[in-house]
PDB file of C-alpha atoms in Angstrom:
ATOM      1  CA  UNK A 818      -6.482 -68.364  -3.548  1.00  0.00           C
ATOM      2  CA  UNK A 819      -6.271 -64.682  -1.849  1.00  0.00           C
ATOM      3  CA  UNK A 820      -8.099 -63.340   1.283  1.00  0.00           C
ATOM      4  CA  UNK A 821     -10.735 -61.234   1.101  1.00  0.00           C
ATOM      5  CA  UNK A 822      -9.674 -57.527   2.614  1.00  0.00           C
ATOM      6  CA  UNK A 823     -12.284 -57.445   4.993  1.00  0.00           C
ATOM      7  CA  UNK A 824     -10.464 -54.477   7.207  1.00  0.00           C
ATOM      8  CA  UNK A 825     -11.593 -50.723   6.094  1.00  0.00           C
ATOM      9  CA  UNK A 826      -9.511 -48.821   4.222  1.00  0.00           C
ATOM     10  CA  UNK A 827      -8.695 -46.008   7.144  1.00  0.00           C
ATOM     11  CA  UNK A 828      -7.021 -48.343   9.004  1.00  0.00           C
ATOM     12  CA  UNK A 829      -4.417 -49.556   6.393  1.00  0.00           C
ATOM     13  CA  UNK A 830      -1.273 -48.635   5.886  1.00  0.00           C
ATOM     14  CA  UNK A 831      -1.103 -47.157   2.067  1.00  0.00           C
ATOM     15  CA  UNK A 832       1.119 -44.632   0.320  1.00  0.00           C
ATOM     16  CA  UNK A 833       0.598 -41.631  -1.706  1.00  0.00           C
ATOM     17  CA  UNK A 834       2.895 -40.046  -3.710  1.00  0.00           C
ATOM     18  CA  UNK A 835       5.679 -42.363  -1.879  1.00  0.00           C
ATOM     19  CA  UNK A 836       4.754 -41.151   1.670  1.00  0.00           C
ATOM     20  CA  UNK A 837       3.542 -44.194   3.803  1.00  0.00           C
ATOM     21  CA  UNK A 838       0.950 -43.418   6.140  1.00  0.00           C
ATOM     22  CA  UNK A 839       0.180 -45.563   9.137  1.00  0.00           C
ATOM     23  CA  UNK A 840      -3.947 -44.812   8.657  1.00  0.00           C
ATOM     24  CA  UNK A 841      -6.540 -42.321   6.849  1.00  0.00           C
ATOM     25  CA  UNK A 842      -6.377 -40.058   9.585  1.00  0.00           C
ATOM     26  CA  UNK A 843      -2.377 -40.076   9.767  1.00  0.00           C
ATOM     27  CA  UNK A 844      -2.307 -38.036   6.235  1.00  0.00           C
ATOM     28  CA  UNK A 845      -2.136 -34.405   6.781  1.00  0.00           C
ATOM     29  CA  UNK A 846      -5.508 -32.813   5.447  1.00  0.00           C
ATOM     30  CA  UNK A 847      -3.267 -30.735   2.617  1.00  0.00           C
ATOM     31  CA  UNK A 848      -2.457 -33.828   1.131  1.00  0.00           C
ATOM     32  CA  UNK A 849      -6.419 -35.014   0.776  1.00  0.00           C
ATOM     33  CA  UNK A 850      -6.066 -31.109  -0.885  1.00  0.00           C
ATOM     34  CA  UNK A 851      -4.040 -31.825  -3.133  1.00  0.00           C
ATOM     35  CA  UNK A 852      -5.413 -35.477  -3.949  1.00  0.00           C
ATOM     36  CA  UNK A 853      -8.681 -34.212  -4.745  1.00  0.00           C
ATOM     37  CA  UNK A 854      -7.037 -31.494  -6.865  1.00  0.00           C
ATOM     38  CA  UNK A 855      -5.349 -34.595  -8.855  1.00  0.00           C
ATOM     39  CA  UNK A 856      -8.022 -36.115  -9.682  1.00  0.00           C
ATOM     40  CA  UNK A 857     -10.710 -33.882 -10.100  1.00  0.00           C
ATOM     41  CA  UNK A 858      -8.002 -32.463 -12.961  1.00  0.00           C
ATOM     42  CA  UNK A 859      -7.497 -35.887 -14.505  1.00  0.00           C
ATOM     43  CA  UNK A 860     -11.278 -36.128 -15.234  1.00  0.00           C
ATOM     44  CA  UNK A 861     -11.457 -33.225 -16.485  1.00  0.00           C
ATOM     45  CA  UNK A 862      -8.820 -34.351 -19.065  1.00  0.00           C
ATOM     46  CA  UNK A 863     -10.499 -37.431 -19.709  1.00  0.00           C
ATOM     47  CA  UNK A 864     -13.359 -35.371 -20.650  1.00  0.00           C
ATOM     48  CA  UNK A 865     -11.999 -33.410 -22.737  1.00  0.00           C
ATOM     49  CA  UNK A 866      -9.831 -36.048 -24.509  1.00  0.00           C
ATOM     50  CA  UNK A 867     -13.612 -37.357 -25.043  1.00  0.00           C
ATOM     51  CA  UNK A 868     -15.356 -34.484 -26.454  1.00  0.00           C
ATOM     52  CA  UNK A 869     -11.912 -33.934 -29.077  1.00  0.00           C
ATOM     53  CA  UNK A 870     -13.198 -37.771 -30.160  1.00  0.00           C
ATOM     54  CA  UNK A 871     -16.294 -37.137 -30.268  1.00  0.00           C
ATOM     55  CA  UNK A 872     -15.378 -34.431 -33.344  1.00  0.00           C
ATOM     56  CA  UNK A 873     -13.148 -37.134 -35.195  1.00  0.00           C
ATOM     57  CA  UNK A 874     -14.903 -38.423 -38.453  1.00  0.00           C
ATOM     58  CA  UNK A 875     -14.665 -42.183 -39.506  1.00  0.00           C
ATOM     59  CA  UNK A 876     -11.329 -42.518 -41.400  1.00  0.00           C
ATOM     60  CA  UNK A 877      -9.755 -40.673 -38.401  1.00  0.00           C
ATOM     61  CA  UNK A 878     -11.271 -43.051 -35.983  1.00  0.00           C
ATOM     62  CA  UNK A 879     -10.219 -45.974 -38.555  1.00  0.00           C
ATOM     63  CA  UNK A 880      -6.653 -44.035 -38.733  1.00  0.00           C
ATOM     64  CA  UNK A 881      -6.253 -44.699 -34.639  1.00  0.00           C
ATOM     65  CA  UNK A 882      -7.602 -48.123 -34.818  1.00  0.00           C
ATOM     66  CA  UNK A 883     -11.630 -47.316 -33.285  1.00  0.00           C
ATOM     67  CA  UNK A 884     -14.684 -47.969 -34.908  1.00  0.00           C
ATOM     68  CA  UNK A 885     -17.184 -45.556 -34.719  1.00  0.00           C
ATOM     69  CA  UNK A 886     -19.128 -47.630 -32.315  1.00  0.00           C
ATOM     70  CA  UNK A 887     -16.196 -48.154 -30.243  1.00  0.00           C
ATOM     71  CA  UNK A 888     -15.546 -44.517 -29.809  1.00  0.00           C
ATOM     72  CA  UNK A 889     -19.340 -43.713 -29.004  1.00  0.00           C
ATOM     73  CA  UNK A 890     -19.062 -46.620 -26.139  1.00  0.00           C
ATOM     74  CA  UNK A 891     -16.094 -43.913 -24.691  1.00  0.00           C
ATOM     75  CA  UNK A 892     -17.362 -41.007 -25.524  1.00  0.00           C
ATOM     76  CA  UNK A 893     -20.231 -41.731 -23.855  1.00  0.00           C
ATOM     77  CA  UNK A 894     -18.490 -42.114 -20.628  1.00  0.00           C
ATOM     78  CA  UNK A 895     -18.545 -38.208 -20.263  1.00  0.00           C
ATOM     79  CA  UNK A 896     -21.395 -37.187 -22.472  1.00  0.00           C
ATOM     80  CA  UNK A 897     -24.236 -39.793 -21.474  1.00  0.00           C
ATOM     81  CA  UNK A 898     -26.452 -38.382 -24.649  1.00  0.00           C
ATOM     82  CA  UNK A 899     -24.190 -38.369 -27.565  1.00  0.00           C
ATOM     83  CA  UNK A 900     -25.094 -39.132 -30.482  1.00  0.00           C
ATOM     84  CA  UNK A 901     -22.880 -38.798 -33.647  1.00  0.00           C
ATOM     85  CA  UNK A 902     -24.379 -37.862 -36.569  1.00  0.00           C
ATOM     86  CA  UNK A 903     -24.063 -40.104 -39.695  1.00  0.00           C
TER      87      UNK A 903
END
């Protein structure tokens, strides 16, 4: 059985990019740049990676291994009102 983390997150100890920092307020505001750039970049890849299913017809989806249904659940993590055309 594991303990329940019960102390806030700005004062542990964590690492990014395999720099440990002692707190939240320890990291150096460029890095909080630079994380924010990473992942504001990675959803926007995700997106994208989205819409380019979102234009695959059924025997591609069946060639990747996705029912259609499947790939509307995910595509419609981006694009809440999707609807693919049958």
């Amino acid at each position: 059985m594991g303990t329940i983390g019960t102390i806030p997150f700005r004062f542990r100890p964590f690492t990014i990019a395999g720099v440990r920092y002692d707190t939240a307020s320890a990291v150096p505001f460029r890095v909080w740049g630079r994380v924010l750039v990473a992942m504001i970049v990675a959803k926007y890849e995700k997106r994208r990676t989205r819409i380019h299913l979102s234009k695959l017809g059924v025997e591609e989806l069946r060639d990747i291994g996705l029912t259609p249904d499947q790939a509307d659940s995910e595509i419609r993590k981006s694009l809440p009102f999707f609807e693919r055309s049958r």
